[in-house]
Amino acid sequence: MTNNDEARTPAGPGAGGSLTRAEAVAAWREQRRARRRVATQADGVDGFALRRWRRAGVFGAEAALRVQEIVEELLDLETFDGDLSEDALDVLRRCRDGEPVAELSGAVRSVVESAEPAKAVAVLTVVHDAKLPWLAPVGERRLAYLMGEETAILDPEDFPAPSEDAAGAFALLRALRGDDAGHLPSSVCTSVLPWAPLAVLDDLIEADVLTRGAAPWQLRESGQDQRYLMARLAPEELTPEDIQELDWTDARERRQFLEDADAEWTEGGVCHLLQRAAEGDTSMLKELEDALPRPLVLELRRIQDGAVIGNWDSDLLADRSLWRLMSALWTPKAAVNPARSDFHALTALRYAYDAVVIGELKKARLQLDKFGEFKDADPRLQAEVWNMRAYLALLREDLETALFALGRIDHDIPNTRSNRQLVQRRREIPRNDRPHPSNPYLELGLPNGSEVWKHRYRDLRRAYADDRDEAARLNRAMRRIQQAEHAEDWSAFFVLPLDEDAFTLPSAPPAVLIPPLEALPRRTESQSSAALSAVRDRAVAGLLPTLLNAPRRPDHQHRTTA
């Protein structure tokens, strides 16, 4: 009857449930253990059984019960591991069947050495708690220390030799328990890198024991571990894919900012503040200073100091990525000398154009005259200068001067030919019959051909609702644009600028103000108890050969009860 009960496959959790073979075997073994525990607890361990267990170095009823459970668990390993010697298995089976033998500790050692560290710790916990005499004297002291006994103190001669602690787990455990990770030898640090929990490696990083030079990411098998350790010690070596896998917002935004990507920045972050500054919002410079490291704060103040009179050091002027910020900080009060630098030349060109757009033609002429003294300007800038001179001459009906200015422009530059033809046609028309010479788009403050002119017109009409002269000028510009759109002919408008890009400030982000990528903040628990337990398990498994020993023979005075 008993055999039939043991062979029956247990039912699943639901009606008609089915189990895999492994699940069925595990359930059957649990049933068998439960029956044995019930029988043993009901009947106790008789004196004959206790004497037999003493041959295996097990003393007392409680110890015998716990060792029986160990034997059952180790025999379970046989089914799934399959690497155990037949002699060891035979000893375990005999002990399970009620015939304990002296070779039990050796068999346990053989099985545990091939088991996972957690299983080895579970077995040795029973050995320690039950005070089984399976340990060498030094093994007893080491195991007591490993199990965390408060009274366990190791003398220096009890420390395992480096050859016994090849993985460095015991030395690491001592350092962590004594809060002395900062004095961990480099050789031990190297030994633990392939297996130590990340929380422990973070502790070593914070203790300045583990540094970039050790390159711990090269010793880890897990790709996620490799990325994490690289982010903690050498973040600049991460690829965009690594940063994405780590879900590291600061690093991702920094890379996108340097690549001038169109992205949404974290509100109040360095990239967000720099973007606003570069776009002309100087109200947040104090907030930006608070977000920058000290060296970059000093760099930012150099830029701000130069904006007082528009005079910067040559290294700042040479960095085109700073031009947008410098332009936002500096508003020229008078004509700019374009010969001072490429930045000043572009600023002078923009200054002249803005003066033309707002109708301050005298100010525009004074600025354009400054270019007459600057022969080495960029050809594109020179073309725009001559084109604006031609436009100002056209507004004065000085057509010969306008043609002369246009003649100084390279014929290959777009729109130059159409402007020249416009002036030539105008010269052939009697003065009183000529249409208004201005470009209506410019009168609205827009570049020639702008598609947003209607919105601009409505905004200006609301702004100058009470100014009859200004309203008349705006209405004239509106009608001329409507007529051109109706006829699909814009040839009556002088094209200015020839090329809008010539007036555009560089869009490159101010890389000199981007802080270097700092290490990823720690993502693991500091002094983690789980990580410490994992180190302890590794130390126990590594020291097994020095812990377990043949059992001592009992004397006649040894107690036989728990």
Coordinates of C-alpha atoms in Angstrom, one line a residue:
M1 CA 0.0 0.0 0.0
T2 CA 2.9 2.3 0.9
N3 CA 4.6 1.7 -2.4
N4 CA 1.4 2.6 -4.3
D5 CA 1.0 5.8 -2.4
E6 CA 4.6 6.9 -3.1
A7 CA 4.3 6.2 -6.9
R8 CA 1.1 8.1 -7.4
T9 CA 1.5 11.3 -9.4
P10 CA 0.1 14.2 -7.4
A11 CA -2.8 16.0 -8.9
G12 CA -2.4 19.5 -10.3
P13 CA -3.8 22.7 -8.7
G14 CA -6.9 22.5 -10.9
A15 CA -9.2 19.8 -12.0
G16 CA -7.6 17.8 -14.8
G17 CA -4.2 19.7 -14.2
S18 CA -1.1 18.1 -15.5
L19 CA 2.5 18.4 -14.2
T20 CA 5.8 18.0 -15.9
R21 CA 8.0 15.1 -14.9
A22 CA 10.3 17.3 -12.9
E23 CA 7.3 18.9 -11.0
A24 CA 5.9 15.5 -10.3
V25 CA 9.2 14.2 -8.9
A26 CA 9.5 17.3 -6.7
A27 CA 6.0 16.9 -5.4
W28 CA 6.4 13.2 -4.7
R29 CA 9.6 13.9 -2.7
E30 CA 8.0 16.6 -0.7
Q31 CA 5.2 14.2 0.2
R32 CA 7.7 11.6 1.3
R33 CA 9.6 14.1 3.4
A34 CA 6.3 15.3 5.0
R35 CA 5.4 11.7 5.9
R36 CA 8.8 11.0 7.4
R37 CA 8.7 14.3 9.4
V38 CA 5.3 13.4 10.8
A39 CA 6.4 9.8 11.7
T40 CA 9.6 11.0 13.3
Q41 CA 8.0 13.8 15.2
A42 CA 5.3 11.4 16.5
D43 CA 7.7 8.6 17.4
G44 CA 10.9 10.6 18.1
V45 CA 14.3 9.1 17.4
D46 CA 14.9 6.0 19.5
G47 CA 18.1 5.3 21.3
F48 CA 19.3 2.7 18.8
A49 CA 18.9 5.2 16.0
L50 CA 20.8 7.8 18.0
R51 CA 23.7 5.5 18.5
R52 CA 23.8 4.7 14.8
W53 CA 23.8 8.5 14.0
R54 CA 26.7 8.9 16.4
R55 CA 28.9 6.8 14.0
A56 CA 28.3 9.6 11.4
G57 CA 29.3 12.3 13.9
V58 CA 25.7 13.4 14.6
F59 CA 24.7 13.7 18.3
G60 CA 21.2 14.3 19.6
A61 CA 17.7 13.8 18.3
E62 CA 17.3 17.3 16.9
A63 CA 20.6 17.1 15.0
A64 CA 19.6 13.7 13.6
L65 CA 16.3 15.1 12.3
R66 CA 18.0 18.1 10.6
V67 CA 20.7 15.9 9.1
Q68 CA 18.0 13.6 7.7
E69 CA 16.5 16.7 6.0
I70 CA 20.0 17.6 4.6
V71 CA 20.4 14.1 3.2
E72 CA 17.0 14.3 1.5
E73 CA 17.8 17.7 -0.1
L74 CA 21.2 16.5 -1.3
L75 CA 19.7 13.4 -2.9
D76 CA 17.2 15.7 -4.7
L77 CA 20.3 17.4 -6.3
E78 CA 21.2 14.0 -7.9
T79 CA 18.2 14.1 -10.2
F80 CA 18.9 17.5 -11.6
D81 CA 22.7 17.8 -11.5
G82 CA 23.8 14.3 -12.4
D83 CA 27.5 14.9 -11.7
L84 CA 27.7 13.2 -8.3
S85 CA 29.9 10.2 -7.6
E86 CA 28.2 6.9 -7.0
D87 CA 30.0 6.3 -3.8
A88 CA 28.8 9.5 -2.3
L89 CA 25.3 8.8 -3.4
D90 CA 25.4 5.3 -1.9
V91 CA 26.4 6.8 1.5
L92 CA 23.6 9.3 1.4
R93 CA 21.0 6.6 0.5
R94 CA 22.2 4.4 3.3
C95 CA 21.9 7.3 5.8
R96 CA 18.4 8.1 4.4
D97 CA 17.4 4.5 4.8
G98 CA 18.4 4.5 8.5
E99 CA 21.9 3.1 8.3
P100 CA 24.2 6.1 9.0
V101 CA 27.9 5.5 8.4
A102 CA 31.1 7.4 9.3
E103 CA 31.6 8.4 5.7
L104 CA 28.6 10.7 5.8
S105 CA 30.5 14.0 6.2
G106 CA 32.8 13.1 3.3
A107 CA 29.8 12.3 1.1
V108 CA 28.1 15.6 2.1
R109 CA 31.3 17.4 1.3
S110 CA 31.5 15.7 -2.1
V111 CA 28.0 16.7 -3.0
V112 CA 28.1 20.2 -1.6
E113 CA 31.3 21.1 -3.4
S114 CA 29.5 20.5 -6.7
A115 CA 26.3 22.4 -5.6
E116 CA 25.5 26.1 -5.9
P117 CA 26.9 28.4 -3.2
A118 CA 23.4 28.9 -1.8
K119 CA 22.9 25.2 -1.3
A120 CA 26.4 24.9 0.3
V121 CA 25.5 27.7 2.7
A122 CA 22.2 26.0 3.6
V123 CA 24.0 22.7 4.5
L124 CA 26.7 24.4 6.4
T125 CA 24.2 26.4 8.3
V126 CA 22.7 23.2 9.6
V127 CA 26.2 21.9 10.4
H128 CA 26.9 25.0 12.4
D129 CA 23.6 25.3 14.2
A130 CA 23.5 21.6 15.1
K131 CA 27.1 21.7 16.3
L132 CA 28.0 18.7 14.2
P133 CA 31.6 17.7 14.7
W134 CA 32.2 17.6 10.9
L135 CA 34.5 20.6 11.0
A136 CA 38.2 21.0 11.4
P137 CA 39.0 23.3 14.4
V138 CA 40.0 26.1 12.1
G139 CA 36.9 25.3 10.0
E140 CA 34.7 25.8 13.1
R141 CA 36.2 29.2 13.8
R142 CA 35.9 30.3 10.2
L143 CA 32.4 29.0 9.8
A144 CA 31.3 30.8 13.0
Y145 CA 32.7 34.0 11.6
L146 CA 31.1 33.5 8.2
M147 CA 27.7 32.8 9.8
G148 CA 28.0 36.2 11.6
E149 CA 28.3 35.1 15.2
E150 CA 28.9 38.3 17.3
T151 CA 31.4 36.5 19.5
A152 CA 33.3 35.0 16.5
I153 CA 36.8 36.5 16.4
L154 CA 39.5 35.2 14.0
D155 CA 43.1 35.3 14.8
P156 CA 45.4 36.2 12.0
E157 CA 46.6 32.6 11.7
D158 CA 42.9 31.6 11.0
F159 CA 42.7 33.8 7.9
P160 CA 42.7 31.7 4.8
A161 CA 45.7 31.9 2.6
P162 CA 45.3 33.5 -0.9
S163 CA 45.4 30.1 -2.4
E164 CA 42.5 29.0 -0.3
D165 CA 40.5 32.2 -1.0
A166 CA 41.2 32.3 -4.7
A167 CA 38.0 34.2 -5.5
G168 CA 38.8 36.8 -2.7
A169 CA 35.3 36.4 -1.2
F170 CA 36.5 35.9 2.4
A171 CA 38.8 38.9 2.3
L172 CA 36.1 41.0 0.7
L173 CA 33.6 39.9 3.4
R174 CA 36.0 40.9 6.2
A175 CA 36.6 44.3 4.6
L176 CA 32.8 45.0 4.1
R177 CA 31.9 43.8 7.6
G178 CA 34.7 45.9 9.1
D179 CA 33.8 49.0 7.0
D180 CA 37.3 48.8 5.8
A181 CA 36.8 48.5 2.0
G182 CA 39.2 51.4 1.5
H183 CA 42.1 49.1 2.5
L184 CA 41.2 46.1 0.3
P185 CA 44.4 44.9 -1.5
S186 CA 44.3 45.5 -5.2
S187 CA 45.0 41.8 -5.9
V188 CA 41.8 40.9 -4.0
C189 CA 39.9 43.7 -5.8
T190 CA 40.9 42.2 -9.1
S191 CA 39.8 38.7 -8.0
V192 CA 36.3 39.8 -7.0
L193 CA 35.5 41.8 -10.1
P194 CA 34.1 39.0 -12.2
W195 CA 31.5 37.9 -9.7
A196 CA 30.9 40.4 -6.9
P197 CA 27.4 42.0 -6.8
L198 CA 27.1 45.4 -8.4
A199 CA 26.1 46.9 -5.0
V200 CA 29.5 45.7 -3.6
L201 CA 31.4 47.1 -6.6
D202 CA 29.6 50.4 -6.1
D203 CA 30.8 50.4 -2.4
L204 CA 34.3 49.8 -3.7
I205 CA 34.0 52.7 -6.2
E206 CA 32.8 55.0 -3.4
A207 CA 35.8 53.9 -1.3
D208 CA 38.1 54.8 -4.2
V209 CA 39.3 51.2 -4.3
L210 CA 37.8 50.4 -7.7
T211 CA 38.8 53.0 -10.3
R212 CA 38.7 53.5 -14.0
G213 CA 42.1 51.9 -14.5
A214 CA 40.8 48.5 -13.4
A215 CA 38.3 48.5 -16.3
P216 CA 36.0 46.1 -14.4
W217 CA 33.4 46.1 -17.3
Q218 CA 35.9 44.0 -19.2
L219 CA 35.6 41.2 -16.6
R220 CA 31.8 40.9 -16.5
E221 CA 29.8 38.6 -18.7
S222 CA 26.5 40.5 -18.5
G223 CA 26.2 43.2 -21.0
Q224 CA 24.0 45.2 -18.6
D225 CA 26.7 45.0 -15.9
Q226 CA 29.4 46.1 -18.5
R227 CA 27.3 49.1 -19.4
Y228 CA 26.6 50.1 -15.8
L229 CA 30.2 49.8 -14.7
M230 CA 31.4 51.8 -17.7
A231 CA 28.8 54.5 -16.9
R232 CA 30.0 54.6 -13.3
L233 CA 33.7 54.9 -14.2
A234 CA 34.2 55.8 -17.9
P235 CA 30.9 57.3 -19.1
E236 CA 32.5 59.0 -22.1
E237 CA 33.2 55.6 -23.7
L238 CA 29.5 54.7 -23.8
T239 CA 27.9 54.4 -27.2
P240 CA 24.4 55.9 -27.9
E241 CA 23.0 52.4 -27.8
D242 CA 24.6 51.9 -24.3
I243 CA 23.1 55.2 -23.1
Q244 CA 19.7 54.1 -24.4
E245 CA 19.9 50.7 -22.7
L246 CA 20.8 52.4 -19.4
D247 CA 17.9 54.8 -19.8
W248 CA 20.3 57.6 -18.7
T249 CA 18.4 60.9 -19.4
D250 CA 21.3 63.3 -18.7
A251 CA 23.7 61.5 -20.9
R252 CA 21.2 61.1 -23.7
E253 CA 20.3 64.8 -23.6
R254 CA 23.9 65.8 -23.6
R255 CA 24.7 63.8 -26.7
Q256 CA 21.6 65.1 -28.5
F257 CA 22.5 68.6 -27.6
L258 CA 26.1 68.3 -28.9
E259 CA 24.7 66.7 -32.1
D260 CA 22.3 69.7 -32.5
A261 CA 19.4 67.4 -32.4
D262 CA 15.8 68.7 -32.2
A263 CA 14.8 67.3 -28.9
E264 CA 12.8 68.2 -25.8
W265 CA 15.1 69.0 -22.9
T266 CA 14.4 68.3 -19.2
E267 CA 13.0 71.5 -17.7
G268 CA 15.7 73.3 -15.7
G269 CA 18.5 71.0 -17.0
V270 CA 21.8 72.3 -18.4
C271 CA 20.8 71.6 -22.0
H272 CA 17.5 73.3 -21.6
L273 CA 19.1 76.4 -20.0
L274 CA 21.8 76.6 -22.7
Q275 CA 19.2 76.3 -25.4
R276 CA 17.2 79.2 -24.0
A277 CA 20.4 81.3 -23.7
A278 CA 21.5 80.6 -27.2
E279 CA 18.0 81.6 -28.4
G280 CA 18.4 85.0 -26.8
D281 CA 16.7 84.4 -23.4
T282 CA 19.3 85.9 -21.1
S283 CA 17.0 86.1 -18.1
M284 CA 18.1 82.6 -17.0
L285 CA 21.9 83.2 -16.9
K286 CA 21.9 83.1 -13.1
E287 CA 20.1 79.8 -13.1
L288 CA 22.5 78.5 -15.7
E289 CA 25.5 79.5 -13.5
D290 CA 24.0 77.5 -10.7
A291 CA 23.8 74.5 -12.9
L292 CA 27.4 74.7 -14.2
P293 CA 30.6 73.5 -12.5
R294 CA 32.9 76.3 -11.4
P295 CA 35.3 76.3 -14.4
L296 CA 32.4 76.7 -16.8
V297 CA 30.8 79.4 -14.6
L298 CA 34.1 81.4 -15.1
E299 CA 33.9 80.8 -18.8
L300 CA 30.3 82.0 -19.0
R301 CA 31.3 85.2 -17.1
R302 CA 34.1 85.8 -19.6
I303 CA 31.4 85.8 -22.3
Q304 CA 29.1 88.1 -20.3
D305 CA 32.0 90.5 -19.5
G306 CA 32.9 90.8 -23.2
A307 CA 29.3 91.7 -24.1
V308 CA 29.5 95.0 -22.1
I309 CA 31.4 96.7 -24.9
G310 CA 31.3 93.9 -27.6
N311 CA 35.0 93.0 -27.0
W312 CA 35.9 89.3 -26.4
D313 CA 39.1 87.4 -26.2
S314 CA 40.2 85.9 -29.5
D315 CA 39.5 82.3 -28.4
L316 CA 35.9 83.1 -27.7
L317 CA 35.5 85.0 -31.0
A318 CA 36.9 82.0 -32.9
D319 CA 34.3 79.6 -31.4
R320 CA 31.3 80.0 -33.7
S321 CA 29.2 77.9 -31.4
L322 CA 29.2 80.9 -29.0
W323 CA 28.1 83.5 -31.5
R324 CA 24.3 83.1 -30.9
L325 CA 24.8 83.6 -27.1
M326 CA 27.2 86.5 -27.7
S327 CA 24.8 88.1 -30.1
A328 CA 21.9 87.8 -27.6
L329 CA 24.0 89.4 -24.9
W330 CA 25.3 92.3 -27.0
T331 CA 23.2 95.0 -28.6
P332 CA 25.5 97.5 -30.5
K333 CA 24.8 101.1 -29.8
A334 CA 26.6 102.4 -33.0
A335 CA 28.1 101.1 -36.2
V336 CA 30.3 98.0 -35.7
N337 CA 33.8 97.7 -37.1
P338 CA 33.6 94.5 -39.2
A339 CA 37.4 94.2 -39.4
R340 CA 37.7 93.2 -35.7
S341 CA 36.7 89.6 -36.3
D342 CA 34.4 87.3 -38.4
F343 CA 31.8 87.7 -35.6
H344 CA 31.9 91.5 -35.7
A345 CA 31.6 91.4 -39.5
L346 CA 28.4 89.3 -39.3
T347 CA 27.1 91.5 -36.5
A348 CA 27.8 94.6 -38.6
L349 CA 25.9 93.1 -41.6
R350 CA 22.9 92.2 -39.4
Y351 CA 23.0 95.6 -37.8
A352 CA 22.8 97.3 -41.2
Y353 CA 20.0 95.0 -42.4
D354 CA 17.9 95.7 -39.2
A355 CA 18.4 99.4 -39.8
V356 CA 17.1 99.1 -43.3
V357 CA 14.0 97.1 -42.2
I358 CA 13.0 99.6 -39.5
G359 CA 13.6 102.5 -41.9
E360 CA 16.6 104.0 -40.2
L361 CA 18.4 104.5 -43.5
K362 CA 21.1 106.9 -42.3
K363 CA 22.2 104.4 -39.6
A364 CA 22.3 101.7 -42.3
R365 CA 24.5 103.8 -44.6
L366 CA 26.9 104.5 -41.8
Q367 CA 27.3 100.8 -41.0
L368 CA 27.7 99.9 -44.7
D369 CA 30.4 102.5 -45.1
K370 CA 32.4 100.6 -42.5
F371 CA 32.7 97.8 -44.9
G372 CA 34.4 100.0 -47.4
E373 CA 37.5 99.9 -45.1
F374 CA 37.3 96.1 -44.7
K375 CA 38.6 94.4 -47.8
D376 CA 38.9 90.8 -46.4
A377 CA 35.3 90.2 -45.6
D378 CA 33.7 86.9 -46.6
P379 CA 32.5 87.2 -50.3
R380 CA 29.0 86.3 -49.3
L381 CA 28.9 89.2 -46.8
Q382 CA 30.5 91.5 -49.3
A383 CA 27.8 90.6 -51.8
E384 CA 25.0 91.5 -49.3
V385 CA 26.8 94.8 -48.4
W386 CA 26.8 95.8 -52.1
N387 CA 23.2 94.7 -52.5
M388 CA 22.1 96.8 -49.6
R389 CA 24.0 99.8 -50.9
A390 CA 22.2 99.3 -54.2
Y391 CA 18.8 99.2 -52.4
L392 CA 19.5 102.4 -50.5
A393 CA 20.5 104.1 -53.8
L394 CA 17.3 102.8 -55.4
L395 CA 15.3 104.3 -52.6
R396 CA 17.0 107.7 -53.3
E397 CA 16.3 107.1 -57.1
D398 CA 20.1 107.2 -57.6
L399 CA 19.9 104.4 -60.2
E400 CA 23.5 104.8 -61.6
T401 CA 24.9 104.3 -58.1
A402 CA 22.6 101.3 -57.7
L403 CA 23.8 99.7 -61.0
F404 CA 27.5 100.4 -60.0
A405 CA 26.9 98.6 -56.6
L406 CA 25.2 95.7 -58.3
G407 CA 28.0 95.4 -60.8
R408 CA 30.4 94.7 -57.9
I409 CA 28.6 91.5 -57.1
D410 CA 29.5 88.1 -58.7
H411 CA 27.0 87.3 -61.4
D412 CA 26.7 83.7 -60.2
I413 CA 25.1 84.8 -56.9
P414 CA 21.3 84.2 -57.1
N415 CA 18.9 87.1 -57.5
T416 CA 21.7 89.5 -58.5
R417 CA 20.6 89.5 -62.2
S418 CA 16.9 90.1 -61.3
N419 CA 17.9 93.1 -59.2
R420 CA 20.1 94.6 -62.0
Q421 CA 17.3 94.1 -64.5
L422 CA 14.8 95.8 -62.1
V423 CA 17.0 98.9 -61.9
Q424 CA 17.6 99.0 -65.7
R425 CA 13.9 98.8 -66.4
R426 CA 13.2 101.5 -63.8
R427 CA 15.8 103.8 -65.5
E428 CA 13.8 103.6 -68.7
I429 CA 10.6 104.8 -67.0
P430 CA 9.9 108.5 -66.5
R431 CA 10.5 109.5 -62.9
N432 CA 6.9 110.5 -62.3
D433 CA 5.6 107.2 -63.7
R434 CA 7.8 104.9 -61.6
P435 CA 6.2 102.7 -58.9
H436 CA 7.3 103.0 -55.3
P437 CA 10.9 101.7 -55.1
S438 CA 10.7 99.9 -51.8
N439 CA 10.3 96.2 -51.3
P440 CA 6.9 95.8 -49.5
Y441 CA 8.1 92.8 -47.6
L442 CA 10.9 94.8 -46.1
E443 CA 8.4 97.5 -45.2
L444 CA 6.7 94.8 -43.1
G445 CA 10.0 93.8 -41.5
L446 CA 10.3 90.6 -43.4
P447 CA 12.8 89.2 -46.0
N448 CA 11.7 89.2 -49.6
G449 CA 9.0 86.6 -50.4
S450 CA 8.2 85.7 -46.8
E451 CA 5.1 83.5 -46.6
V452 CA 4.0 84.9 -43.2
W453 CA 3.5 88.5 -44.4
K454 CA -0.3 88.4 -43.7
H455 CA 0.2 87.6 -40.0
R456 CA 2.9 90.3 -39.8
Y457 CA 0.7 92.9 -41.5
R458 CA -2.2 92.2 -39.1
D459 CA 0.1 92.5 -36.1
L460 CA 1.5 95.8 -37.3
R461 CA -1.9 97.2 -38.2
R462 CA -3.1 96.5 -34.6
A463 CA 0.1 98.1 -33.2
Y464 CA -0.3 101.3 -35.3
A465 CA -4.1 101.5 -35.3
D466 CA -3.9 105.2 -34.2
D467 CA -1.0 106.2 -36.6
R468 CA -2.6 107.2 -39.9
D469 CA 0.7 107.7 -41.8
E470 CA 2.1 104.3 -40.6
A471 CA -1.3 102.7 -41.4
A472 CA -1.2 104.1 -45.0
R473 CA 2.4 102.8 -45.5
L474 CA 1.4 99.3 -44.3
N475 CA -1.7 99.3 -46.5
R476 CA 0.4 100.2 -49.5
A477 CA 2.8 97.4 -48.8
M478 CA -0.1 95.0 -48.4
R479 CA -1.7 96.0 -51.7
R480 CA 1.5 95.6 -53.7
I481 CA 2.1 92.1 -52.3
Q482 CA -1.5 91.1 -53.1
Q483 CA -1.1 92.4 -56.7
A484 CA 2.2 90.5 -57.1
E485 CA 0.6 87.3 -55.8
H486 CA -2.4 87.7 -58.1
A487 CA -0.2 88.2 -61.1
E488 CA 2.3 85.7 -59.9
D489 CA 5.0 88.2 -60.7
W490 CA 7.4 89.5 -58.1
S491 CA 9.9 91.0 -60.5
A492 CA 9.0 94.6 -59.4
F493 CA 10.5 93.9 -56.0
F494 CA 14.2 94.4 -55.2
V495 CA 15.4 91.2 -53.6
L496 CA 17.0 91.7 -50.2
P497 CA 18.7 89.7 -48.8
L498 CA 20.2 87.8 -51.7
D499 CA 20.7 84.8 -49.4
E500 CA 19.1 84.6 -46.0
D501 CA 21.7 82.1 -44.8
A502 CA 24.4 84.8 -45.0
F503 CA 22.7 86.6 -42.1
T504 CA 22.1 83.5 -40.0
L505 CA 24.1 82.9 -36.9
P506 CA 25.7 79.5 -36.6
S507 CA 23.3 77.0 -35.0
A508 CA 26.0 74.8 -33.4
P509 CA 25.4 74.4 -29.7
P510 CA 27.8 76.1 -27.3
A511 CA 29.9 73.0 -26.7
V512 CA 32.5 74.9 -24.6
L513 CA 29.8 75.4 -21.9
I514 CA 28.6 71.8 -21.8
P515 CA 29.8 70.2 -18.6
P516 CA 31.9 67.0 -19.1
L517 CA 29.8 63.9 -18.7
E518 CA 29.8 63.0 -15.1
A519 CA 29.7 59.4 -13.8
L520 CA 26.3 57.8 -13.6
P521 CA 24.9 58.2 -10.1
R522 CA 24.8 55.0 -8.1
R523 CA 21.7 52.9 -8.8
T524 CA 22.3 50.1 -6.2
E525 CA 21.6 50.1 -2.4
S526 CA 24.5 51.2 -0.3
Q527 CA 25.9 48.5 2.0
S528 CA 23.2 46.1 0.8
S529 CA 22.5 43.2 3.1
A530 CA 21.5 41.0 0.1
A531 CA 24.8 41.8 -1.6
L532 CA 26.7 41.0 1.7
S533 CA 24.9 37.7 1.9
A534 CA 25.9 36.9 -1.7
V535 CA 29.5 37.6 -0.8
R536 CA 29.2 35.4 2.4
D537 CA 27.7 32.5 0.3
R538 CA 30.6 32.8 -2.2
A539 CA 33.1 32.8 0.7
V540 CA 31.5 29.7 2.2
A541 CA 31.6 27.8 -1.1
G542 CA 35.2 28.8 -1.7
L543 CA 36.4 27.6 1.7
L544 CA 34.5 24.3 1.7
P545 CA 37.7 22.2 1.4
T546 CA 39.0 23.9 4.6
L547 CA 35.8 23.7 6.5
L548 CA 34.5 20.1 6.3
N549 CA 36.6 17.4 7.8
A550 CA 36.1 13.7 8.9
P551 CA 34.0 13.5 12.1
R552 CA 35.6 13.2 15.5
R553 CA 34.9 9.9 17.3
P554 CA 32.6 10.4 20.3
D555 CA 33.7 9.5 23.8
H556 CA 31.6 7.7 26.3
Q557 CA 30.7 10.9 28.1
H558 CA 29.2 12.7 25.1
R559 CA 25.6 13.5 25.5
T560 CA 23.2 11.7 23.2
T561 CA 20.1 13.9 23.5
A562 CA 19.4 17.3 22.1

